[in-house]
PDB file of C-alpha atoms and ligand atoms in Angstrom:
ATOM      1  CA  UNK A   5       0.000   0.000   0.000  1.00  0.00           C
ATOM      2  CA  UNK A   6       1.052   3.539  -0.432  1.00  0.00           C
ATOM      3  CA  UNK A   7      -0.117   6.636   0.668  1.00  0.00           C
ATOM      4  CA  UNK A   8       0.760   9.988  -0.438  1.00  0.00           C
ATOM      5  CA  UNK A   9       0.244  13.955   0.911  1.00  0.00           C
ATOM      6  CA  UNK A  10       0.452  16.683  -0.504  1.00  0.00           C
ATOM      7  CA  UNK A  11       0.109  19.223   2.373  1.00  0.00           C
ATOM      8  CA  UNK A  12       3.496  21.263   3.528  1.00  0.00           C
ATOM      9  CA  UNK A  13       1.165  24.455   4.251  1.00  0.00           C
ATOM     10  CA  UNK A  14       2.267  25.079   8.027  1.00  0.00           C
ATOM     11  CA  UNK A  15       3.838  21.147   8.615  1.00  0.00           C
ATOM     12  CA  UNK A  16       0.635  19.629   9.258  1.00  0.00           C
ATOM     13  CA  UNK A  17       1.823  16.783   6.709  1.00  0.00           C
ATOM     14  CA  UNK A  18       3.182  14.556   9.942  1.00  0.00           C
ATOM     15  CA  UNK A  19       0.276  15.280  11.467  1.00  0.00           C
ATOM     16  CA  UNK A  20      -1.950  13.930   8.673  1.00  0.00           C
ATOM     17  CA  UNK A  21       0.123  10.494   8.179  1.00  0.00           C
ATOM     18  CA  UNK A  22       0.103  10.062  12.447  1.00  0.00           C
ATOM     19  CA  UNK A  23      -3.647  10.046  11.408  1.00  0.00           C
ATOM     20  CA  UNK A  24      -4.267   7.761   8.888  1.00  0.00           C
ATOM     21  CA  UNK A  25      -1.301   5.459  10.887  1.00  0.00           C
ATOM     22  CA  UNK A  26      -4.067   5.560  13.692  1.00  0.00           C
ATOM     23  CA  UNK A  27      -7.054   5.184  11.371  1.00  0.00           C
ATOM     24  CA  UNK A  28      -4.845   1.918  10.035  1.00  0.00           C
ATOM     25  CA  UNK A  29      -4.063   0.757  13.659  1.00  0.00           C
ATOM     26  CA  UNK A  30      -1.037   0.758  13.518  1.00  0.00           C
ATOM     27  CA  UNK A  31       0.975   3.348  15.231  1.00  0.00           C
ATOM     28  CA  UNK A  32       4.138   2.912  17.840  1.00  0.00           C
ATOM     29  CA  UNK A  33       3.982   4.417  20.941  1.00  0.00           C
ATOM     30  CA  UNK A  34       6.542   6.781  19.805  1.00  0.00           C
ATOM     31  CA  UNK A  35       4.193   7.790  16.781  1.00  0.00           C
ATOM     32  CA  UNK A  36       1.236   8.015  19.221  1.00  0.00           C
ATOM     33  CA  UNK A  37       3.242  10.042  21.395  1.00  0.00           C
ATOM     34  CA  UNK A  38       4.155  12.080  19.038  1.00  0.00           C
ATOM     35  CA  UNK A  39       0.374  12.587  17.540  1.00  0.00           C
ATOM     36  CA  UNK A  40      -0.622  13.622  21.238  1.00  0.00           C
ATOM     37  CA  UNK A  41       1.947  16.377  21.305  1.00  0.00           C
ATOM     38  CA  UNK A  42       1.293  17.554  17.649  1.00  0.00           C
ATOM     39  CA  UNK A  43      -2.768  17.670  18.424  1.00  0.00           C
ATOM     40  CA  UNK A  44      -2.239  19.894  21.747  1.00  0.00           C
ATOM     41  CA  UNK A  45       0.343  22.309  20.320  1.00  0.00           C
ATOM     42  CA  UNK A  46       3.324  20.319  22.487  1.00  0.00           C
ATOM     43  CA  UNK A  47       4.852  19.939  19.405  1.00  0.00           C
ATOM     44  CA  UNK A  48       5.508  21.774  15.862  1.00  0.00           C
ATOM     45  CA  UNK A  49       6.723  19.664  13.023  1.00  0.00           C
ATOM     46  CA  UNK A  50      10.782  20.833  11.929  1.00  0.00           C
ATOM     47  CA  UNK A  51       9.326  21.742   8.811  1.00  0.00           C
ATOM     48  CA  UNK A  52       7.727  25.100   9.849  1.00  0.00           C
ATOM     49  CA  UNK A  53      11.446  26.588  10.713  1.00  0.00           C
ATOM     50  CA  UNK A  54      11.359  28.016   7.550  1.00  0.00           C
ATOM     51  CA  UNK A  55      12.614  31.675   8.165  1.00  0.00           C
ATOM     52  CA  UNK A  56      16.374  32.554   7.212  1.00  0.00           C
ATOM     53  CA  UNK A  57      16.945  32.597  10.739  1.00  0.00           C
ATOM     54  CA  UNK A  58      15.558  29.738  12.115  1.00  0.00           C
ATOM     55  CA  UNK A  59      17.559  27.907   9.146  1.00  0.00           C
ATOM     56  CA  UNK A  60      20.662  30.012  10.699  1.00  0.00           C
ATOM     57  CA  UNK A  61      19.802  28.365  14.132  1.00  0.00           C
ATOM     58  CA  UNK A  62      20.173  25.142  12.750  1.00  0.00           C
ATOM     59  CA  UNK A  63      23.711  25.246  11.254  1.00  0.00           C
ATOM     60  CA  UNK A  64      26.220  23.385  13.555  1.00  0.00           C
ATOM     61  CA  UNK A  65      29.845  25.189  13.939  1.00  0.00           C
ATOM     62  CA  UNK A  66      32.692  23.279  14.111  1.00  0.00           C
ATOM     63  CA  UNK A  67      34.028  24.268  17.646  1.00  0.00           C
ATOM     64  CA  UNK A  68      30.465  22.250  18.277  1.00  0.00           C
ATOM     65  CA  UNK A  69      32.067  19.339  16.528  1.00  0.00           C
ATOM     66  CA  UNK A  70      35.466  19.545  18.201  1.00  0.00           C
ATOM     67  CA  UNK A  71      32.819  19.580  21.370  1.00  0.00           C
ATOM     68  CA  UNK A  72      31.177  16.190  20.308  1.00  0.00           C
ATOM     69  CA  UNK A  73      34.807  14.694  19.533  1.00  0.00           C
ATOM     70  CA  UNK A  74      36.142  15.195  23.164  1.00  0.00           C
ATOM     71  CA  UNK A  75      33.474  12.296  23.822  1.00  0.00           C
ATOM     72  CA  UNK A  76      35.220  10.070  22.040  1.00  0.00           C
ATOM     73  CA  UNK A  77      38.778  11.376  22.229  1.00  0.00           C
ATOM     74  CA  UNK A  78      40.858  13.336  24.385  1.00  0.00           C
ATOM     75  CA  UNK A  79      42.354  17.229  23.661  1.00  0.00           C
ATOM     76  CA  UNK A  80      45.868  15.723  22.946  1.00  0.00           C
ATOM     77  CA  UNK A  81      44.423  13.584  19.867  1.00  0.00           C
ATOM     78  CA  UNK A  82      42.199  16.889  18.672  1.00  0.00           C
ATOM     79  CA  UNK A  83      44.825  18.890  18.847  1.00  0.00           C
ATOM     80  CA  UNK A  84      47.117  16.198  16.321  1.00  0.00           C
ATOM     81  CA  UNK A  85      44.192  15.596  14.090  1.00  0.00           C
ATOM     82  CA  UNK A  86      43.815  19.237  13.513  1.00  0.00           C
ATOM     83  CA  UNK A  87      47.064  19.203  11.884  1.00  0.00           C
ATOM     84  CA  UNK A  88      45.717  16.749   9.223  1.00  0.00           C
ATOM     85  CA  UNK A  89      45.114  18.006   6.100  1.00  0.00           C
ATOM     86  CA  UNK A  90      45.515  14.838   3.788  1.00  0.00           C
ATOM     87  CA  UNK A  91      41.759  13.559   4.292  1.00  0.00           C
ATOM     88  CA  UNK A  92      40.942  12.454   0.541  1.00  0.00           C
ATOM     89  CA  UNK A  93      37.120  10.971   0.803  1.00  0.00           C
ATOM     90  CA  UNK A  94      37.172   7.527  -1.733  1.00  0.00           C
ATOM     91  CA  UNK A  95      33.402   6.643  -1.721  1.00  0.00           C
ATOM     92  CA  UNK A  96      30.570   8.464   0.313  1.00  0.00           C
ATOM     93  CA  UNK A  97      26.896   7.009  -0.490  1.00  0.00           C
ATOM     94  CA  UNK A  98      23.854   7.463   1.998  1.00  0.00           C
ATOM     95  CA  UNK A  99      24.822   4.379   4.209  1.00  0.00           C
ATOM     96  CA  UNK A 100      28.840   4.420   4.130  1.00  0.00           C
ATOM     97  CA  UNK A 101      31.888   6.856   4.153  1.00  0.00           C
ATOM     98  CA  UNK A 102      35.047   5.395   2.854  1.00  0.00           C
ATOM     99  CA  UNK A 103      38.015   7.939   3.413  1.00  0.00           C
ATOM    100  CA  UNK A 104      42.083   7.541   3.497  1.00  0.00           C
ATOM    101  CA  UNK A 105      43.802   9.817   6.016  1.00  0.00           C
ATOM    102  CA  UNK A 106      47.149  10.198   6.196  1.00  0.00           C
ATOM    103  CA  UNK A 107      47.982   7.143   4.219  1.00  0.00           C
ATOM    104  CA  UNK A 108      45.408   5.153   6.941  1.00  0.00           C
ATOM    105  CA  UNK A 109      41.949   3.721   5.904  1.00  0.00           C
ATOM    106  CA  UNK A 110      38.372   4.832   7.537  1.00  0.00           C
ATOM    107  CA  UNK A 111      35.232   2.977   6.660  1.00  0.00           C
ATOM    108  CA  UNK A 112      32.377   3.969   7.863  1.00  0.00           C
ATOM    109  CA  UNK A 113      29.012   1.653   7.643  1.00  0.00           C
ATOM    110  CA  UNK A 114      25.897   3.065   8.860  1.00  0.00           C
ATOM    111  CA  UNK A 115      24.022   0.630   8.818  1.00  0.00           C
ATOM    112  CA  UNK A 116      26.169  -2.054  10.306  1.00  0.00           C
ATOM    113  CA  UNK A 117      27.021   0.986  12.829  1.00  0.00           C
ATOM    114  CA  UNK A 118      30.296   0.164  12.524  1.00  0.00           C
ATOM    115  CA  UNK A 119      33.567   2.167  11.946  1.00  0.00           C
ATOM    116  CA  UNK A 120      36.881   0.286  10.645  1.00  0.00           C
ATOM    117  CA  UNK A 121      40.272   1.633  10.820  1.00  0.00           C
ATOM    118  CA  UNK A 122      44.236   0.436  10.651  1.00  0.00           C
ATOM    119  CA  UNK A 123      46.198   2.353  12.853  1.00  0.00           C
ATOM    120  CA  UNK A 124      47.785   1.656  16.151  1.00  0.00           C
ATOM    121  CA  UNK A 125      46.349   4.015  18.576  1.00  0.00           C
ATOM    122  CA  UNK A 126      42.927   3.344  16.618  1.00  0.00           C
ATOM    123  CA  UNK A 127      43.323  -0.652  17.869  1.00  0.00           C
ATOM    124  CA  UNK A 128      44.630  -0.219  21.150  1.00  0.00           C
ATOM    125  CA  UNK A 129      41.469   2.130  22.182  1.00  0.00           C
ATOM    126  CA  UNK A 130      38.966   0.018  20.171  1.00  0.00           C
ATOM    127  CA  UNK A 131      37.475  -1.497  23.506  1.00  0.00           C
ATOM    128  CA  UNK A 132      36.953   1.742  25.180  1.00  0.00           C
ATOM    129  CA  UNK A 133      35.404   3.106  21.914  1.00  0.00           C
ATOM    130  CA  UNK A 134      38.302   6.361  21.686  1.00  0.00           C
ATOM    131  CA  UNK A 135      39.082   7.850  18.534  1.00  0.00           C
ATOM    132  CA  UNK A 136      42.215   8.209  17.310  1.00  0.00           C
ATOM    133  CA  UNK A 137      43.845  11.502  15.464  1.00  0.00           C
ATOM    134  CA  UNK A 138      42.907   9.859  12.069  1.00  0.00           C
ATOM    135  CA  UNK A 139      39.161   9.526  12.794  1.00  0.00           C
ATOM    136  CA  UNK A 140      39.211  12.637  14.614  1.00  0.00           C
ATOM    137  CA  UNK A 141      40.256  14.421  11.427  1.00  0.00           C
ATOM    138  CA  UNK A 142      37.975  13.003   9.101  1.00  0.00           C
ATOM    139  CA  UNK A 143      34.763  14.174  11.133  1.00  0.00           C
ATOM    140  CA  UNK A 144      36.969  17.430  11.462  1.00  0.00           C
ATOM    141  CA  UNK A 145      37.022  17.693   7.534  1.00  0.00           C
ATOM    142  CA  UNK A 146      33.225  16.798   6.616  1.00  0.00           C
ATOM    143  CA  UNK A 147      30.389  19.359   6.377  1.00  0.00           C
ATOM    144  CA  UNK A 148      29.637  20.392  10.396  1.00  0.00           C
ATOM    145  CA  UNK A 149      26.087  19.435   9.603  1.00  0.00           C
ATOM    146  CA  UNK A 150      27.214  16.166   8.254  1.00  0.00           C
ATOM    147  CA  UNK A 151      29.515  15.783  11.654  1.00  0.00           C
ATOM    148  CA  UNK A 152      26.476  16.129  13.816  1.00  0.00           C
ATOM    149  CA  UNK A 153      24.561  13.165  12.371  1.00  0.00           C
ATOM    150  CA  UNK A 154      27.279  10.962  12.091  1.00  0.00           C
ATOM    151  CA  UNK A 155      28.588  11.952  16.036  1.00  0.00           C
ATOM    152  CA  UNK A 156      25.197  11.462  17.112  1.00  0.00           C
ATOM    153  CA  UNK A 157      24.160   8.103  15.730  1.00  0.00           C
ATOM    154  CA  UNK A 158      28.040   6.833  16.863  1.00  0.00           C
ATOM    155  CA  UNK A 159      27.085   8.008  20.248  1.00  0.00           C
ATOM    156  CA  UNK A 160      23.228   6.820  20.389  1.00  0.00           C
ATOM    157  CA  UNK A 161      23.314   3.513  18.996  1.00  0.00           C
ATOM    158  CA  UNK A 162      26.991   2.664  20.176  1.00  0.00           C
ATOM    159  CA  UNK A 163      28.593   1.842  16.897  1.00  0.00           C
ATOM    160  CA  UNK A 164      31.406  -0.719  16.938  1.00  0.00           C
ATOM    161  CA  UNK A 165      34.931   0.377  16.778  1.00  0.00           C
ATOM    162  CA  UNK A 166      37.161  -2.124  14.499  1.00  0.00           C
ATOM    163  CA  UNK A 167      40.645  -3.013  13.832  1.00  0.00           C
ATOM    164  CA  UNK A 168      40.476  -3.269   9.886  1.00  0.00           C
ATOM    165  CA  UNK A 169      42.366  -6.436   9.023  1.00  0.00           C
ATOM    166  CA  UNK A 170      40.742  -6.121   5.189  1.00  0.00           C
TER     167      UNK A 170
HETATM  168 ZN1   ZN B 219      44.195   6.287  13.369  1.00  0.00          ZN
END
């Protein structure tokens, strides 16, 4: 079955499909938690920040990156993977990031939530789930927006950290 609507005027789209999800029966309790807050006002769908300045609010700066990164590693390995610049991205498609850094390799799978990498310091801290300089640098070098995502799902759904033995 598919359904289809045609109704951005003020975000009440989500709205609509929480409806016909209940009329169907078969909502979560996220999506009828969700369709509670939207019908009292709780809640706005994203899509009505649609002024230049509410898009402005939602742009991510890098120092808020460098923030996110000091989860995973420590100022030391920041301050080295600043000094990167050879970050040359080999394949990027909507579930995986392939990059080499510094003559090291970086694969990222989304869906697997996984991260593989070759180095040393990347191995020895796979356990703890710490980020070495390489890593570091490649998050540094993407689009802050792009940063975000991938920083939060790592963090969120506890991606693996992997020696790559490929
Ligand atoms: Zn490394």
């Amino acid at each position: 079955m598919l359904g289809y609507f045609n109704n951005h005027y003020h975000g009440y789209a989500p709205e609509n499909c929480l409806d016909v999800l209940e009329m169907l029966g078969i909502t979560t309790p996220n999506q009828e938690q969700m369709h509670e807050q939207l019908r009292t006002g709780q809640a706005r769908p994203v899509a009505r920040a649609t002024t230049l300045t509410e898009f402005a609010n939602l742009e991510v700066s890098s120092d808020e990156i460098e923030k996110m990164l000091l989860e995973f590693t420590d100022a030391r390995w920041l301050e080295r993977a600043r000094q990167i610049k050879d970050v040359e991205i080999l394949k990027e498609e909507p579930d995986l990031l392939a990059a080499d850094v510094g003559g090291y390799s970086i694969y990222m799978d989304y869906n697997g939530r996984f991260i593989l990498h070759d180095c040393q310091d990347w191995e020895r801290g796979t356990a703890r789930r710490r980020m070495c300089k390489h890593v570091a640098a490649l998050l540094l070098s993407l689009p802050p927006e792009k940063s975000r995502v991938l920083l939060d799902l790592i963090k969120a759904q506890k991606w693996d950290f992997r020696p790559y033995t490929g």
